[in-house]
Coordinates of C-alpha atoms in Angstrom, one line a residue:
Chain A
X1 CA 0.0 -0.1 0.0
X2 CA 1.9 2.8 -1.3
X3 CA 0.4 3.5 -4.6
X4 CA -1.0 6.6 -6.1
X5 CA -4.5 6.9 -7.7
X6 CA -5.0 9.8 -10.2
X7 CA -8.4 11.1 -11.1
X8 CA -8.3 12.8 -14.5
X9 CA -10.8 15.6 -15.8
X10 CA -12.6 15.9 -19.1
X11 CA -15.4 17.9 -20.3
X12 CA -17.5 17.7 -23.4
X13 CA -15.6 14.6 -25.0
X14 CA -11.9 16.1 -24.4
X15 CA -9.5 15.3 -21.8
X16 CA -8.2 18.6 -20.0
X17 CA -4.5 19.4 -19.8
X18 CA -4.4 19.1 -16.1
X19 CA -5.1 15.3 -16.7
X20 CA -1.6 14.8 -18.2
X21 CA -0.2 17.0 -15.3
X22 CA -1.7 14.7 -12.7
X23 CA 0.2 12.1 -14.4
X24 CA 3.4 14.0 -14.0
X25 CA 2.8 14.9 -10.4
X26 CA 1.3 11.1 -9.7
X27 CA 4.4 9.4 -11.1
X28 CA 6.9 11.5 -9.1
X29 CA 4.9 10.9 -5.9
X30 CA 4.6 7.0 -6.8
X31 CA 8.3 6.9 -7.4
X32 CA 8.8 8.8 -3.8
X33 CA 6.3 6.3 -2.2
X34 CA 8.0 3.2 -4.1
X35 CA 4.5 2.3 -5.3
X36 CA 2.6 2.6 -8.6
X37 CA 0.5 5.0 -10.3
X38 CA -3.1 4.1 -11.1
X39 CA -5.0 6.5 -13.4
X40 CA -8.7 6.7 -13.2
X41 CA -10.9 8.1 -15.9
X42 CA -14.8 8.3 -15.1
X43 CA -17.7 8.9 -17.4
X44 CA -17.6 9.7 -21.2
X45 CA -15.7 8.0 -23.9
X46 CA -13.4 5.8 -21.5
X47 CA -11.9 3.9 -24.1
X48 CA -10.6 6.6 -26.1
X49 CA -9.6 8.7 -23.0
X50 CA -7.5 5.6 -21.6
X51 CA -5.7 5.2 -24.8
X52 CA -4.7 8.9 -24.6
X53 CA -4.0 8.6 -21.1
X54 CA -1.4 5.8 -21.3
X55 CA 1.7 8.0 -21.2
X56 CA 5.1 7.4 -19.5
X57 CA 4.8 6.7 -15.9
X58 CA 1.3 5.2 -15.9
X59 CA 0.8 1.9 -14.5
X60 CA -2.6 1.1 -14.9
X61 CA -5.6 2.9 -16.1
X62 CA -8.8 2.2 -14.8
X63 CA -12.2 3.2 -16.5
X64 CA -15.4 3.4 -15.2
X65 CA -18.1 3.9 -18.0
X66 CA -21.1 5.7 -16.5
X67 CA -22.9 8.3 -18.3
X68 CA -21.3 11.3 -20.6
X69 CA -20.6 14.0 -18.6
X70 CA -19.2 14.9 -15.1
X71 CA -21.5 14.2 -12.4
X72 CA -20.0 14.7 -8.8
X73 CA -22.4 11.8 -7.3
X74 CA -21.0 9.4 -9.8
X75 CA -17.5 10.4 -9.2
X76 CA -17.6 10.3 -5.2
X77 CA -19.2 6.7 -5.5
X78 CA -16.5 5.7 -8.2
X79 CA -13.5 7.0 -6.3
X80 CA -14.9 5.4 -3.2
X81 CA -15.0 1.9 -4.7
X82 CA -11.4 2.3 -6.5
X83 CA -10.1 3.5 -3.1
X84 CA -11.7 0.1 -1.7
X85 CA -10.0 -1.6 -4.1
X86 CA -6.6 -0.3 -4.5
X87 CA -6.1 1.1 -1.2
X88 CA -3.7 3.7 -2.3
X89 CA -1.8 6.1 -0.1
X90 CA -2.5 9.1 -2.1
X91 CA -5.5 10.1 -4.0
X92 CA -4.6 13.2 -6.5
X93 CA -7.4 15.0 -7.9
X94 CA -7.4 18.4 -10.3
X95 CA -8.1 21.8 -8.3
X96 CA -10.4 22.5 -11.3
X97 CA -13.9 23.9 -10.9
X98 CA -15.2 20.1 -11.3
X99 CA -12.5 19.0 -8.9
X100 CA -13.7 21.5 -6.3
X101 CA -17.0 20.0 -6.8
X102 CA -16.0 16.4 -5.9
X103 CA -12.6 16.2 -4.1
X104 CA -13.9 17.6 -0.6
X105 CA -16.8 15.0 -0.7
X106 CA -14.2 12.0 -1.5
X107 CA -12.0 13.2 1.4
X108 CA -14.9 13.4 3.7
X109 CA -16.4 9.9 2.8
X110 CA -13.3 8.5 3.2
X111 CA -12.1 10.3 6.1
X112 CA -9.0 11.5 4.6
X113 CA -7.0 14.6 5.4
X114 CA -7.4 17.1 2.2
X115 CA -4.7 19.5 1.2
X116 CA -6.2 21.8 -2.0
X117 CA -4.3 23.9 -4.7
X118 CA -0.8 22.2 -4.2
X119 CA 2.0 23.8 -6.2
X120 CA 4.3 21.4 -5.1
X121 CA 4.4 17.9 -3.6
X122 CA 7.3 16.1 -1.9
X123 CA 7.3 13.0 0.2
X124 CA 10.1 12.0 2.6
X125 CA 8.4 9.8 5.5
X126 CA 5.6 12.4 5.4
X127 CA 4.1 14.4 2.8
X128 CA 4.8 18.1 2.3
X129 CA 2.6 20.1 0.0
X130 CA 3.6 23.5 -1.1
X131 CA 0.5 26.1 -1.7
X132 CA 0.0 29.9 -1.7
X133 CA -1.7 31.9 1.1
X134 CA -3.3 35.3 1.1
X135 CA -3.8 35.8 -2.6
X136 CA -0.4 34.4 -3.5
X137 CA 1.6 36.9 -1.3
X138 CA 3.1 33.9 0.7
X139 CA 4.0 30.5 0.0
X140 CA 3.5 28.0 2.7
X141 CA 4.5 24.3 3.3
X142 CA 2.0 22.2 5.0
X143 CA 2.9 18.7 6.3
X144 CA 0.1 16.1 6.7
X145 CA 0.9 13.5 9.7
X146 CA -1.5 10.7 8.4
X147 CA -1.9 8.3 5.4
X148 CA -3.6 7.9 3.2
X149 CA -4.3 11.5 2.1
X150 CA -5.8 13.7 -0.7
X151 CA -4.4 16.2 -2.6
X152 CA -5.9 18.4 -5.3
X153 CA -3.2 20.1 -7.8
X154 CA -3.3 23.4 -9.5
X155 CA -3.3 23.6 -13.4
X156 CA -0.3 24.6 -15.1
X157 CA 2.1 23.6 -12.3
X158 CA 3.5 20.2 -13.2
X159 CA 4.7 19.3 -17.0
X160 CA 2.2 17.2 -19.2
X161 CA 3.2 13.6 -19.2
X162 CA 4.8 12.8 -22.7
X163 CA 5.5 9.5 -24.4
X164 CA 3.7 6.4 -24.7
X165 CA 3.1 3.9 -21.8
X166 CA 2.4 0.2 -21.9
X167 CA -0.2 0.3 -19.2
X168 CA -3.3 -2.1 -19.2
X169 CA -6.6 -0.6 -19.3
X170 CA -8.6 -2.2 -16.6
X171 CA -12.5 -1.7 -16.8
X172 CA -13.6 -1.1 -13.3
X173 CA -17.3 -2.1 -12.5
X174 CA -18.9 0.1 -10.1
X175 CA -22.8 -0.2 -9.4
X176 CA -23.6 3.3 -8.8
X177 CA -26.7 3.9 -6.3
X178 CA -28.8 6.1 -8.5
X179 CA -30.9 7.2 -5.4
X180 CA -27.9 8.9 -4.3
X181 CA -27.5 10.8 -7.5
X182 CA -29.5 13.9 -6.5
X183 CA -28.1 16.5 -9.1
X184 CA -28.4 16.5 -12.8
X185 CA -26.7 18.2 -15.6
X186 CA -29.0 19.9 -18.0
X187 CA -26.9 21.7 -20.5
X188 CA -24.0 24.0 -21.0
X189 CA -23.9 27.3 -22.4
X190 CA -20.9 29.5 -23.8
X191 CA -21.1 32.9 -22.4
X192 CA -19.1 35.8 -23.2
X193 CA -20.1 36.0 -26.9
X194 CA -20.9 39.3 -28.4
X195 CA -19.6 42.3 -30.5
X196 CA -15.8 42.0 -29.7
X197 CA -13.7 38.9 -29.7
X198 CA -10.7 39.7 -27.4
X199 CA -8.8 36.7 -28.6
X200 CA -8.4 38.2 -31.9
X201 CA -6.8 41.6 -30.8
X202 CA -3.1 42.2 -31.6
X203 CA -2.9 44.9 -28.6
X204 CA -4.6 44.5 -25.5
X205 CA -5.3 47.2 -23.0
X206 CA -6.5 45.5 -19.7
X207 CA -8.1 47.2 -16.9
X208 CA -8.2 46.0 -13.4
X209 CA -9.4 46.5 -9.7
X210 CA -6.6 49.6 -9.6
X211 CA -9.2 51.6 -11.7
X212 CA -11.4 52.0 -8.4
X213 CA -14.5 53.5 -10.1
X214 CA -17.0 52.6 -12.9
X215 CA -16.3 56.2 -14.2
X216 CA -12.8 55.7 -14.4
X217 CA -13.2 52.9 -17.1
X218 CA -13.4 55.9 -19.6
X219 CA -9.9 56.8 -19.1
X220 CA -8.7 53.2 -19.8
X221 CA -11.3 53.2 -23.0
X222 CA -9.4 56.4 -24.1
X223 CA -6.0 54.7 -23.7
X224 CA -6.8 51.7 -25.8
X225 CA -8.4 53.9 -28.7
X226 CA -5.1 56.2 -28.7
X227 CA -3.1 52.9 -28.9
X228 CA -5.3 51.3 -31.7
X229 CA -6.1 48.7 -28.9
X230 CA -8.8 46.5 -27.8
X231 CA -10.0 46.9 -24.0
X232 CA -9.9 43.9 -21.9
X233 CA -10.2 43.3 -18.1
X234 CA -9.4 41.1 -15.1
X235 CA -12.5 39.6 -13.4
X236 CA -13.4 42.2 -10.5
X237 CA -14.4 44.4 -13.4
X238 CA -16.6 42.1 -14.7
X239 CA -18.1 41.0 -11.5
X240 CA -18.8 44.8 -10.9
X241 CA -20.8 44.9 -14.2
X242 CA -18.4 47.5 -15.2
X243 CA -17.6 45.7 -18.6
X244 CA -19.3 42.7 -20.3
X245 CA -18.3 39.2 -19.5
X246 CA -16.7 39.1 -23.4
X247 CA -13.9 41.3 -22.1
X248 CA -12.7 39.1 -19.2
X249 CA -9.2 37.5 -19.3
X250 CA -8.3 34.7 -17.1
X251 CA -9.3 31.1 -16.2
X252 CA -13.1 31.8 -16.4
X253 CA -12.8 34.1 -19.2
X254 CA -10.9 34.0 -22.4
X255 CA -7.3 32.8 -22.7
X256 CA -5.6 35.7 -25.0
X257 CA -2.2 35.7 -26.5
X258 CA -1.7 39.2 -28.1
X259 CA 1.5 40.7 -29.3
X260 CA 0.9 43.2 -26.4
X261 CA -0.8 43.0 -23.4
X262 CA -1.0 46.1 -21.3
X263 CA -2.1 45.4 -18.0
X264 CA -3.4 48.7 -16.1
X265 CA -4.3 48.4 -12.5
X266 CA -4.0 44.6 -12.6
X267 CA -2.2 42.4 -9.5
X268 CA -1.9 39.3 -11.5
X269 CA -3.7 36.9 -9.4
X270 CA -2.9 33.4 -10.8
X271 CA -6.4 33.0 -12.2
X272 CA -5.8 36.0 -14.3
X273 CA -2.1 35.1 -15.4
X274 CA -3.5 31.9 -16.7
X275 CA -5.5 33.8 -19.3
X276 CA -2.5 36.1 -20.5
X277 CA 0.6 34.7 -19.6
X278 CA 1.1 33.4 -23.4
X279 CA 1.1 37.0 -24.7
X280 CA 4.3 38.1 -26.5
X281 CA 5.0 41.3 -24.8
X282 CA 3.6 42.2 -21.3
X283 CA 3.8 45.5 -19.8
X284 CA 2.1 46.3 -16.3
X285 CA 1.3 49.7 -14.6
X286 CA 0.4 49.1 -10.8
X287 CA 1.3 50.9 -7.6
X288 CA 2.5 47.9 -5.8
X289 CA 6.0 46.9 -6.6
X290 CA 5.4 43.4 -5.2
X291 CA 2.3 42.9 -7.2
X292 CA 2.8 39.2 -8.8
X293 CA 2.0 40.9 -12.5
X294 CA 5.6 42.0 -12.4
X295 CA 6.8 38.5 -12.1
X296 CA 5.7 38.0 -15.7
X297 CA 6.0 41.2 -17.0
X298 CA 8.7 42.3 -19.6
X299 CA 8.1 46.0 -18.8
X300 CA 6.7 47.9 -16.1
X301 CA 5.9 51.0 -14.4
X302 CA 5.6 51.3 -10.8
X303 CA 3.2 54.0 -10.2
X304 CA -0.3 55.3 -9.9
X305 CA -2.1 54.7 -13.2
X306 CA -4.0 58.0 -12.9
X307 CA -0.7 59.8 -13.2
X308 CA 0.7 57.5 -16.0
X309 CA -2.1 56.9 -18.1
X310 CA -3.2 60.5 -19.1
X311 CA 0.5 61.2 -20.0
X312 CA 0.6 57.9 -22.3
X313 CA -2.5 59.1 -23.8
X314 CA -1.1 62.5 -24.7
X315 CA 1.9 60.7 -25.9
X316 CA -0.2 58.8 -28.8
X317 CA -2.9 61.6 -29.4
X318 CA -0.9 64.1 -30.7
Chain B
X1 CA -41.0 28.5 6.3
X2 CA -37.5 28.3 4.8
X3 CA -34.2 28.5 6.5
X4 CA -31.0 29.3 4.7
X5 CA -27.7 29.2 6.5
X6 CA -24.9 31.2 5.4
X7 CA -21.3 30.2 6.5
X8 CA -18.9 33.2 6.5
X9 CA -15.5 33.7 7.4
X10 CA -13.5 36.8 8.6
X11 CA -10.3 36.7 6.4
X12 CA -7.1 38.7 6.7
X13 CA -5.6 40.5 3.9
X14 CA -1.9 41.4 4.0
X15 CA -0.5 44.9 3.4
X16 CA 2.0 45.5 0.7
X17 CA 4.7 45.4 3.0
X18 CA 5.0 42.9 5.7
X19 CA 7.3 40.7 7.8
X20 CA 7.1 37.1 8.3
X21 CA 7.5 36.0 11.9
X22 CA 7.9 31.9 11.3
X23 CA 4.7 30.5 10.1
X24 CA 2.8 33.5 10.9
X25 CA 2.2 37.1 9.8
X26 CA 2.0 39.8 12.7
X27 CA -1.3 41.2 13.3
X28 CA 0.1 44.7 12.4
X29 CA 0.4 43.4 8.8
X30 CA -3.2 42.3 8.7
X31 CA -6.4 43.7 7.9
X32 CA -9.5 41.9 8.6
X33 CA -12.8 42.0 6.6
X34 CA -15.5 39.7 5.5
X35 CA -14.4 37.1 3.0
X36 CA -15.3 38.6 -0.4
X37 CA -17.0 35.7 -1.8
X38 CA -19.2 35.2 1.4
X39 CA -20.3 38.7 0.9
X40 CA -22.0 37.5 -2.4
X41 CA -23.4 34.4 -0.5
X42 CA -25.1 36.7 2.0
X43 CA -26.6 38.8 -0.8
X44 CA -27.9 35.7 -2.4
X45 CA -29.4 34.6 0.9
X46 CA -31.0 38.2 1.6
X47 CA -32.5 38.5 -1.6
X48 CA -34.3 35.1 -1.2
X49 CA -35.5 36.3 2.1
X50 CA -36.9 39.5 0.4
X51 CA -38.5 37.5 -2.4
X52 CA -39.8 34.7 -0.1
X53 CA -42.6 35.0 2.1
X54 CA -41.2 33.3 5.4
X55 CA -37.5 32.6 4.9
X56 CA -35.1 33.0 7.9
X57 CA -31.5 33.6 7.2
X58 CA -28.9 32.3 9.8
X59 CA -25.3 33.3 9.8
X60 CA -22.5 31.1 11.2
X61 CA -18.7 31.5 11.6
X62 CA -16.0 30.1 13.3
X63 CA -13.7 32.9 14.8
X64 CA -12.6 34.9 17.9
X65 CA -14.6 37.8 19.2
X66 CA -13.0 40.2 16.8
X67 CA -15.4 38.6 14.1
X68 CA -18.4 39.8 15.9
X69 CA -18.0 42.9 13.5
X70 CA -18.2 40.5 10.6
X71 CA -21.1 38.8 11.6
X72 CA -22.8 42.1 12.6
X73 CA -22.4 43.5 9.3
X74 CA -23.9 40.5 7.7
X75 CA -26.9 41.2 10.2
X76 CA -27.0 44.6 8.9
X77 CA -27.3 43.7 5.4
X78 CA -30.5 41.5 6.3
X79 CA -29.3 38.4 8.0
X80 CA -31.8 37.6 10.8
X81 CA -29.2 36.0 13.3
X82 CA -25.8 35.0 14.0
X83 CA -23.8 32.0 15.5
X84 CA -20.3 32.4 16.4
X85 CA -18.3 29.2 17.5
X86 CA -14.9 29.7 19.4
X87 CA -13.3 28.4 22.6
X88 CA -9.9 28.1 24.1
X89 CA -9.5 24.6 22.0
X90 CA -10.3 26.4 18.9
X91 CA -8.0 29.2 19.9
X92 CA -5.0 27.0 20.2
X93 CA -5.4 25.3 16.8
X94 CA -2.8 26.6 14.4
X95 CA -4.4 25.7 11.0
X96 CA -7.9 24.5 11.3
X97 CA -8.5 22.0 8.5
X98 CA -11.3 21.1 6.4
X99 CA -12.2 18.0 8.5
X100 CA -12.6 20.3 11.5
X101 CA -14.7 22.8 10.1
X102 CA -16.8 20.2 8.5
X103 CA -17.3 18.8 12.1
X104 CA -18.4 22.2 13.4
X105 CA -20.6 23.3 10.9
X106 CA -22.2 19.7 10.6
X107 CA -23.2 20.1 14.4
X108 CA -24.7 23.5 13.6
X109 CA -26.9 22.2 10.7
X110 CA -28.1 19.1 12.7
X111 CA -29.3 21.6 15.2
X112 CA -30.8 24.4 12.7
X113 CA -31.6 21.9 9.8
X114 CA -31.5 24.5 7.0
X115 CA -33.2 23.9 3.6
X116 CA -30.4 25.7 1.9
X117 CA -26.8 26.6 2.9
X118 CA -24.7 29.1 1.2
X119 CA -21.1 30.0 1.4
X120 CA -18.2 31.4 -0.7
X121 CA -16.6 29.3 -3.1
X122 CA -13.2 29.9 -1.2
X123 CA -11.5 31.9 1.8
X124 CA -9.3 34.5 0.4
X125 CA -6.8 33.8 3.1
X126 CA -6.1 30.0 3.0
X127 CA -8.0 29.4 -0.1
X128 CA -8.7 25.8 0.7
X129 CA -12.1 25.9 -1.4
X130 CA -13.3 22.8 0.2
X131 CA -15.6 23.2 3.4
X132 CA -18.8 23.8 1.4
X133 CA -18.6 20.6 -0.4
X134 CA -17.4 18.8 2.7
X135 CA -19.9 19.8 4.9
X136 CA -22.5 18.9 2.3
X137 CA -21.3 15.2 2.2
X138 CA -21.2 15.0 6.0
X139 CA -24.5 16.5 6.5
X140 CA -26.0 14.3 3.5
X141 CA -27.1 17.2 1.6
X142 CA -26.8 17.6 -2.2
X143 CA -24.5 20.4 -3.3
X144 CA -23.1 22.4 -6.2
X145 CA -19.8 24.3 -6.3
X146 CA -18.6 27.5 -7.9
X147 CA -22.4 28.6 -8.7
X148 CA -22.6 31.9 -10.5
X149 CA -26.7 31.8 -11.0
X150 CA -29.2 30.7 -8.9
X151 CA -33.0 30.0 -9.5
X152 CA -34.6 28.6 -6.5
X153 CA -37.9 26.5 -6.8
X154 CA -38.4 25.7 -3.1
X155 CA -42.0 24.3 -3.6
X156 CA -40.2 21.7 -6.3
X157 CA -37.4 21.4 -3.9
X158 CA -35.1 22.1 -6.6
X159 CA -32.3 24.7 -7.0
X160 CA -31.5 25.3 -10.8
X161 CA -28.1 26.5 -11.0
X162 CA -25.4 27.4 -13.4
X163 CA -21.6 26.5 -12.5
X164 CA -19.0 28.7 -13.7
X165 CA -16.5 26.2 -15.5
X166 CA -13.2 27.2 -17.0
X167 CA -12.9 29.1 -20.4
X168 CA -16.4 30.8 -20.4
X169 CA -18.4 27.7 -20.4
X170 CA -21.2 27.3 -17.7
X171 CA -22.9 24.4 -16.6
X172 CA -26.6 24.3 -15.9
X173 CA -27.4 22.1 -13.2
X174 CA -30.5 21.0 -11.4
X175 CA -29.7 20.3 -7.7
X176 CA -32.3 18.5 -5.0
X177 CA -32.6 20.3 -2.0
X178 CA -31.6 20.3 0.9
X179 CA -28.3 21.6 -0.7
X180 CA -25.2 23.4 -0.1
X181 CA -24.2 25.8 -2.8
X182 CA -20.9 27.5 -3.0
X183 CA -21.2 31.1 -4.3
X184 CA -18.8 32.4 -7.1
X185 CA -18.2 36.5 -7.1
X186 CA -20.1 38.3 -9.7
X187 CA -23.6 36.2 -8.9
X188 CA -25.1 39.8 -7.8
X189 CA -24.0 43.1 -6.5
X190 CA -23.5 42.8 -2.6
X191 CA -25.3 45.8 -1.1
X192 CA -23.8 47.9 1.4
X193 CA -25.5 48.1 4.9
X194 CA -27.7 51.0 5.5
X195 CA -27.7 53.0 8.6
X196 CA -31.1 51.6 9.6
X197 CA -29.6 47.9 9.0
X198 CA -26.8 48.8 11.2
X199 CA -29.1 50.2 13.9
X200 CA -31.4 47.1 13.6
X201 CA -28.3 44.8 14.0
X202 CA -27.1 46.1 17.3
X203 CA -30.7 44.3 18.6
X204 CA -30.2 41.0 16.6
X205 CA -28.7 37.7 18.4
X206 CA -25.4 36.4 18.0
X207 CA -25.3 33.2 19.8
X208 CA -22.0 32.0 21.2
X209 CA -21.2 28.6 21.0
X210 CA -18.5 26.3 22.3
X211 CA -17.2 22.9 21.1
X212 CA -19.0 21.5 24.1
X213 CA -22.1 23.4 23.4
X214 CA -22.0 21.6 20.1
X215 CA -21.5 18.5 21.4
X216 CA -18.1 18.1 20.0
X217 CA -14.5 17.2 21.9
X218 CA -11.1 18.1 21.2
X219 CA -10.6 15.3 19.0
X220 CA -13.0 16.8 16.4
X221 CA -10.9 19.7 15.6
X222 CA -7.4 18.1 15.9
X223 CA -5.9 18.7 12.7
X224 CA -3.8 16.3 10.6
X225 CA -2.4 19.0 8.7
X226 CA 0.2 21.5 10.1
X227 CA 1.8 24.6 8.8
X228 CA 5.6 23.9 8.7
X229 CA 6.9 26.9 6.6
X230 CA 6.0 30.3 5.3
X231 CA 8.1 32.3 2.9
X232 CA 7.9 35.0 0.3
X233 CA 7.8 33.7 -3.4
X234 CA 11.0 34.0 -5.0
X235 CA 10.4 36.5 -7.8
X236 CA 11.2 34.9 -11.1
X237 CA 10.9 38.6 -12.8
X238 CA 13.3 39.8 -15.1
X239 CA 11.1 43.0 -15.5
X240 CA 12.3 46.1 -17.0
X241 CA 11.0 49.1 -14.8
X242 CA 10.8 52.7 -16.1
X243 CA 12.0 54.8 -13.6
X244 CA 11.3 58.4 -13.0
X245 CA 8.4 60.3 -12.2
X246 CA 5.1 59.6 -14.5
X247 CA 6.0 61.8 -17.2
X248 CA 9.5 60.2 -17.8
X249 CA 8.3 56.7 -17.0
X250 CA 5.1 57.1 -19.6
X251 CA 7.5 58.6 -22.0
X252 CA 10.0 55.5 -21.8
X253 CA 6.9 53.2 -22.3
X254 CA 5.8 55.2 -25.1
X255 CA 9.1 55.0 -26.8
X256 CA 9.1 51.0 -26.5
X257 CA 5.4 50.8 -27.6
X258 CA 6.4 52.9 -30.9
X259 CA 9.5 50.5 -31.3
X260 CA 6.8 47.6 -31.6
X261 CA 5.0 49.4 -33.9
X262 CA 2.3 51.0 -31.9
X263 CA 0.7 54.1 -33.0
X264 CA 2.3 53.9 -36.4
X265 CA 0.1 54.8 -39.2

């Protein structure tokens, strides 16, 4: 009993990237534990998924065929059954929106300690997990005293597992108690359509919380116009209803890769960075020199946007 | 009669400049406030109460006396009464893990028997994002995480919700009641407390409970998880900062932008 069970993520017929990151994290941990890596895929076209999941480091792929889409009640029951069968030391799950919808229930059901949103995992007689606190201002190490344990991992922190494995595929029969399935997915909807597609823009001027007030958005609109850029934003601006959802950059908004991304008053929370880190040139204007946006920016001004932006507008309006 | 329980947390925000003291940040660098996500959960509950005939909204928190202010603010916004759990045992726990919080809230749920439980997706400080779903499973409630729209049909016993998935996709889901919903920011516009609300909140009850009151012993909150290190992340930054006053810095930035073809007609 020193194995790792990694549960992968898929949506609408596609495995999500984090599935292959879970394999990398799981293979490392299994090596530290001296055990095997079992990968489980639940619901959807599990046979197709199993073929794609057979990468380096995977010892067995378990498939649980039940329904098409994610349902947390099905996931919890399936993982509970897999846990009983395999008795792993670790269950690794994604810290995705769906991961957050079942991992805590799995941990509760199996009475496992749970550490979420891991950015690093190491095992040396006990488990140590690196994770952030206070909106990325500090990193912490948490140690877990007992085994087995459950961990969810943050996306894009581990490399995606490559290569071809030779893992056997084991169809795993679970008799799902349908009376315990008390939620039903009735559909999906793409949001944030509309007049502007920020993913098409060569230059984005993106506004964040630092703008303070709805009436100040106009200033950034003016800047975007002067630069011939498209206006986008971070989440709080959309949450406040100051700009429509189709302008939102980030994990729950759009992923953009413009030539130039000018972040104005954006601190650079991890969810935002996930949506724009692929931009060619990143420029940040922010009052806080420790803002994480400066970690990924190529150029920056530590200063008040209300002082800097008007000068920039002047520079490009004359 | 419908009862809505909102579990809330007072969280600390770290100031721009701070000093680490082992695995803690000293109080003088921290500013306490209601967790942002929970503010949206409170607003959701208060709107349900305003729309319904007979809806009671109860708010529960785990925290020291300082948190009364936060609970009082929820009361001022329209929550009917509050529960605050704290005692010496809790004060001595370094990191209250998900299992411990689950035990506490589960005991409150057993007492209150709410039809609907709302809480924020995650707390700003430790960002575990796990309490709501864990509590749901422990209490035998159905649940949905990361909800950004709610249409409650209490008569049919169903919550029609939207879950905000990654990449601008929303999942439409029907959730049977009783249920726990974890509320995402942006679901509504949290109100500010009115002066009248603040006055009325002074007369509302905040019940103080200890673990003993809830029928729990020390073992229930014994954490299997310990915080062993805290450090400032190493900056991987190779940013080129434009120095000088706003005019000079903006002029330097403008010339870089021009080099990259911005503004060329």
